Rosetta silent file (secondary structure, phi, psi, omega in degrees, C-alpha in Angstrom):
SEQUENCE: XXXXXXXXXXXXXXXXXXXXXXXXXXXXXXXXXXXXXXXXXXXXXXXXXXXXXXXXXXXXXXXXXXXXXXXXXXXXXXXXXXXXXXXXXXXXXXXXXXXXXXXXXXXXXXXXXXXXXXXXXXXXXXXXXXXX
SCORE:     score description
SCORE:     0.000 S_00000001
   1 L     0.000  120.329  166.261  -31.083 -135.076  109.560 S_00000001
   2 L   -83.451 -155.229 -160.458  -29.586 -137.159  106.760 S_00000001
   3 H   -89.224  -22.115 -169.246  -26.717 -139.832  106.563 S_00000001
   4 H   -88.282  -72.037 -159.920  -24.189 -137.155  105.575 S_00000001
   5 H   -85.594    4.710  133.213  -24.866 -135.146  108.497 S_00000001
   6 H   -27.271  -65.040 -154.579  -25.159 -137.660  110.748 S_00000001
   7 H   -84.742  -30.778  153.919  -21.707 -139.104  109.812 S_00000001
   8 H   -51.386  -71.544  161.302  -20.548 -135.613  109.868 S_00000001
   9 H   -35.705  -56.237 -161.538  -21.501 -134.821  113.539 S_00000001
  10 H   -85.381  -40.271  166.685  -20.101 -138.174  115.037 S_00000001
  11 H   -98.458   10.454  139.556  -16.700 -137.271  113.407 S_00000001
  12 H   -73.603  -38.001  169.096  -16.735 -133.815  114.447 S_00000001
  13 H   -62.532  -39.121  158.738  -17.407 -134.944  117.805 S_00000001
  14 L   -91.379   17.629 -177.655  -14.752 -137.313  117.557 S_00000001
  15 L  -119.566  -11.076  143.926  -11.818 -135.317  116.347 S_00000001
  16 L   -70.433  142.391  177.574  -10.755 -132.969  118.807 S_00000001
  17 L   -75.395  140.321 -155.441   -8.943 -133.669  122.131 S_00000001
  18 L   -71.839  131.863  148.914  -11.853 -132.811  125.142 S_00000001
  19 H     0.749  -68.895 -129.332  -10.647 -128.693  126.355 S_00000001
  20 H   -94.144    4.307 -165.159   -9.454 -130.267  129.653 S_00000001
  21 H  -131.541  -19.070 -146.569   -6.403 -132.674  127.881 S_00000001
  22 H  -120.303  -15.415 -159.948   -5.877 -130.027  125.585 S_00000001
  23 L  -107.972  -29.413 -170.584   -5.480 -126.470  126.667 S_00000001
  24 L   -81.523    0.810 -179.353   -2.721 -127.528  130.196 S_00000001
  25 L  -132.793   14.296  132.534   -0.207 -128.867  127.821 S_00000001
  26 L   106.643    3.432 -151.964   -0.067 -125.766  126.040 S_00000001
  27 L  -135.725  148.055 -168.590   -1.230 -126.721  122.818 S_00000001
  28 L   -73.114 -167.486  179.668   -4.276 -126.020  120.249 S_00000001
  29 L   -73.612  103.898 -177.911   -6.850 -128.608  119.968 S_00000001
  30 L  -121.162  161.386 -165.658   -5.736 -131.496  117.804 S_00000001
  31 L   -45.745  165.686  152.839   -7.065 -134.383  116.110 S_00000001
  32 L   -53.078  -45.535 -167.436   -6.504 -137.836  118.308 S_00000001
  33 L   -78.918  -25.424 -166.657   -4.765 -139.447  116.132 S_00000001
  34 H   -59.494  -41.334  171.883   -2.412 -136.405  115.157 S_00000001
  35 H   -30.629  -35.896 -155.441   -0.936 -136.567  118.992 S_00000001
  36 H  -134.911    5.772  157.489    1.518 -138.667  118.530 S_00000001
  37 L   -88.190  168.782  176.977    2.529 -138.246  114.635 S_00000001
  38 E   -62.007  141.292  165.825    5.238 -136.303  113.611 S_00000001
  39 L   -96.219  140.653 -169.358    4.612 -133.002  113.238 S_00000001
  40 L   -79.786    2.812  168.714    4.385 -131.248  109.768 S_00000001
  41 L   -84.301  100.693  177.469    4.907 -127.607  110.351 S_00000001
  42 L   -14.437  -38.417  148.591    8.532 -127.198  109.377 S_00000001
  43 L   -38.560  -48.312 -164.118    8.552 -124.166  112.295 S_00000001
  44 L  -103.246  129.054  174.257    7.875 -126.505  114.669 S_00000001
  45 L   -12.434   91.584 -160.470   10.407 -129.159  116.498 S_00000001
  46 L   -49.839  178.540 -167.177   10.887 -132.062  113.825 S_00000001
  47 L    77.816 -176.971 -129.652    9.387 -135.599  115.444 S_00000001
  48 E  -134.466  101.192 -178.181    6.650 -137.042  116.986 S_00000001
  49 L   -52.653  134.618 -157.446    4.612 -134.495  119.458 S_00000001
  50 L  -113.669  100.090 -178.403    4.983 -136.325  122.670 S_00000001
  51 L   -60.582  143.427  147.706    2.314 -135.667  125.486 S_00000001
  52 L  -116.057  116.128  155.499    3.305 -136.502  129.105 S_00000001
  53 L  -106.765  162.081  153.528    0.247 -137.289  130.959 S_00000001
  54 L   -36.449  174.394  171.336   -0.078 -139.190  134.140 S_00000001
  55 H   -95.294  -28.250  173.031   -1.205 -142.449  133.868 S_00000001
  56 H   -62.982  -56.524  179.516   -4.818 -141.291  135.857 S_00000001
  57 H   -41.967  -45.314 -163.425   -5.150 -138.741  132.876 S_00000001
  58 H   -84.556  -25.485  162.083   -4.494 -141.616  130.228 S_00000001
  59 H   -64.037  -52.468 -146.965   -7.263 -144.086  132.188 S_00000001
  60 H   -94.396    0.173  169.458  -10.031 -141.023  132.453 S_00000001
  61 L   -98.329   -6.997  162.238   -9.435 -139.608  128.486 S_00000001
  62 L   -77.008  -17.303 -149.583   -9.914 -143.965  127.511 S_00000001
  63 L  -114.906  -52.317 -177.178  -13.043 -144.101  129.986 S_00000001
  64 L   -50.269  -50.084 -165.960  -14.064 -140.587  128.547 S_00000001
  65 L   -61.142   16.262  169.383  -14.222 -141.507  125.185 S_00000001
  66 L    52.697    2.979  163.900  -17.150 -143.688  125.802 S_00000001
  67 L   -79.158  -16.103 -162.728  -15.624 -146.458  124.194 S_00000001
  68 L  -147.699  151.255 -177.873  -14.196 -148.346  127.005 S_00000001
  69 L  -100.534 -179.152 -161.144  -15.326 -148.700  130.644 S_00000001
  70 H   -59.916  -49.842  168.848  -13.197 -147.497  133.753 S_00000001
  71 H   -58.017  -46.180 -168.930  -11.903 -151.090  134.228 S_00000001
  72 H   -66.243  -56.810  157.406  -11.104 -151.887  130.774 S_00000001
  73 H   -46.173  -51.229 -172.240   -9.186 -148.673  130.484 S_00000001
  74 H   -84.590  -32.065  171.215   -7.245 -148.872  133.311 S_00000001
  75 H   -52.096  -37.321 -171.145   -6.402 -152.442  132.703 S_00000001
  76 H   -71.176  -19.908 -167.740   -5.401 -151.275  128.854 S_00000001
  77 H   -98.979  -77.235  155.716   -2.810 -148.606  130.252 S_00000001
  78 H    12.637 -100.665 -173.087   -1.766 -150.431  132.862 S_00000001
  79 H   -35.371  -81.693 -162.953   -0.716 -153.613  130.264 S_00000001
  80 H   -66.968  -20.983 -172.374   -0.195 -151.593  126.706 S_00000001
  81 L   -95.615  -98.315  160.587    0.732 -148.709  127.723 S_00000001
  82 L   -56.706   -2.069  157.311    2.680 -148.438  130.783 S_00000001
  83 L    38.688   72.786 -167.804    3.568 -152.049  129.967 S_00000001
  84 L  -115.367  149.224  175.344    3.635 -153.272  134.034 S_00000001
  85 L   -40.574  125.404  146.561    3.561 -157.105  134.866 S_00000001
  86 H    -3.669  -75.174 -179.740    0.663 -158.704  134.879 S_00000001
  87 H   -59.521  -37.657 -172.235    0.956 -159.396  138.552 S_00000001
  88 H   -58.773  -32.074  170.887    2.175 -155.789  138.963 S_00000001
  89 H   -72.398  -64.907  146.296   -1.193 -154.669  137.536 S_00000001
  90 H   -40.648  -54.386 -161.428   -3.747 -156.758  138.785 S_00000001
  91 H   -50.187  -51.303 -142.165   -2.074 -155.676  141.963 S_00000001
  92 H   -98.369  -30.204 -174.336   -2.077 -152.248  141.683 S_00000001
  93 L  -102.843   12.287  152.771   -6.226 -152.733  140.128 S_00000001
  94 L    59.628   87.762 -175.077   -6.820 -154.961  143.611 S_00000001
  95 L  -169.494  132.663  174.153   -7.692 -157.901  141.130 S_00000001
  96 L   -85.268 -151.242 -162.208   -6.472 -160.992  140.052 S_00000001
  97 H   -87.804  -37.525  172.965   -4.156 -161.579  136.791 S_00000001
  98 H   -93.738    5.610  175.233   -7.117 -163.210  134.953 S_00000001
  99 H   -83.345  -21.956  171.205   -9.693 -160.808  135.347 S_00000001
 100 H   -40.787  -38.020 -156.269   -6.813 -158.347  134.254 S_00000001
 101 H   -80.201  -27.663 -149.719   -6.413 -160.252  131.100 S_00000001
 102 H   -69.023  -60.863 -178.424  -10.422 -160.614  130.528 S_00000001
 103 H   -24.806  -65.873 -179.595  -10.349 -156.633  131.110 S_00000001
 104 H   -63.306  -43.173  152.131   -7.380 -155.946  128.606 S_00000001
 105 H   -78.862  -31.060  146.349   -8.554 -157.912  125.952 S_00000001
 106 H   -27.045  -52.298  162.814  -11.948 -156.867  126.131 S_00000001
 107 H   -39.184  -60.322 -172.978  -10.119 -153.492  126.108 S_00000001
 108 H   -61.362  -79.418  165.207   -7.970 -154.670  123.090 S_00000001
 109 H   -22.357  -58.767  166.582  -10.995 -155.569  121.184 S_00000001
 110 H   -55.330  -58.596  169.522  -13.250 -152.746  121.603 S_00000001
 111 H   -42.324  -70.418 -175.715  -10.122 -150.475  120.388 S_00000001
 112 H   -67.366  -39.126  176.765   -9.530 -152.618  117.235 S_00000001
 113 H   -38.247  -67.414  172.863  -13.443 -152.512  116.358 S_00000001
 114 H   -31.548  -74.096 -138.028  -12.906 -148.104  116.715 S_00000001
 115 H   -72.517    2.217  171.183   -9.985 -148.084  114.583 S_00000001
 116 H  -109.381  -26.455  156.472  -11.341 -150.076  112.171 S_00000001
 117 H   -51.095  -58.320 -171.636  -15.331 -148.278  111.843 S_00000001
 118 H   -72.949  -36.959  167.467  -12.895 -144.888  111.535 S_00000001
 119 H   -57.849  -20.095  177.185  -10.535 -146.642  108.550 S_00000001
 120 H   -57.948  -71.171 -174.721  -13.961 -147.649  106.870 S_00000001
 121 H   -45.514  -21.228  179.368  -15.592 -144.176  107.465 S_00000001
 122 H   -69.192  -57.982 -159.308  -11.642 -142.479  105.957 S_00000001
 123 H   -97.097   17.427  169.022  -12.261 -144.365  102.766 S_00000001
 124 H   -87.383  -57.852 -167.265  -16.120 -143.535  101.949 S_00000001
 125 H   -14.903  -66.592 -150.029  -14.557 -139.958  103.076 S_00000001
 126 H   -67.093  -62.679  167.995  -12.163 -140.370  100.696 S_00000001
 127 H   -89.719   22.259  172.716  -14.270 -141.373   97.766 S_00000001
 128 L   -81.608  -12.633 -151.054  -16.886 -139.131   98.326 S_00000001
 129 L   -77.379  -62.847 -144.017  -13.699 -136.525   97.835 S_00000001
 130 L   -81.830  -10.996  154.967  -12.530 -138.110   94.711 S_00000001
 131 L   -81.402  -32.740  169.922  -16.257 -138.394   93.197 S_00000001
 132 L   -76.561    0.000    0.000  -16.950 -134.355   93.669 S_00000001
């Protein structure tokens, strides 16, 4: 297998929402990042498609994604997301406030590392486009 399809596979793998987030809300399978931009079919309800999951659904699709472990995820929703106290959080994760924080920045971290390996991988994308 060469470097192309290599880099191919690991972003096919990573661009669809897993069946089991995706089919109960009614909607086809869309990129990650796409959730939560506006959407561009003209047809469809101007604004920013809005999911509602639970908050267990939003820990086990951060923990799925193999990027983050069960703690670090639920500490990152918790915090960033559902944006609960500190104390309310540890609390609720039977923990105290700093291993919350180590979790959530650990969390924090991992997350800026992705998004920035997928902005690299956009702009070789990009000029491999603009080179054919």
């Amino acid at each position: 297998m060469d470097q192309r399809s290599a880099v191919r596979n690991r972003r096919r793998r990573r661009q669809y929402v897993p069946r089991r987030y995706s089919h109960h809300q009614g909607h086809e399978p869309l990129r990650r990042r796409q959730l939560h931009r506006k959407t561009r079919d003209s047809k469809q309800t101007p604004g920013p498609v809005t999911m509602q999951y639970s908050i267990a659904d939003k820990i086990e699709m951060l923990a799925g994604a193999d990027l983050l472990t069960e703690r670090q995820a639920e500490a990152y929703v918790y915090r960033e997301i559902e944006q609960l106290s500190r104390d309310d959080a540890a609390e609720r994760m039977g923990i105290s406030p700093s291993t919350l924080d180590d979790y959530r920045s650990d969390a924090a971290a991992k997350i800026q590392r992705a998004e920035g390996t997928l902005d690299v991988l956009e702009t070789i994308q990009g000029q491999r486009e603009t080179n054919s």
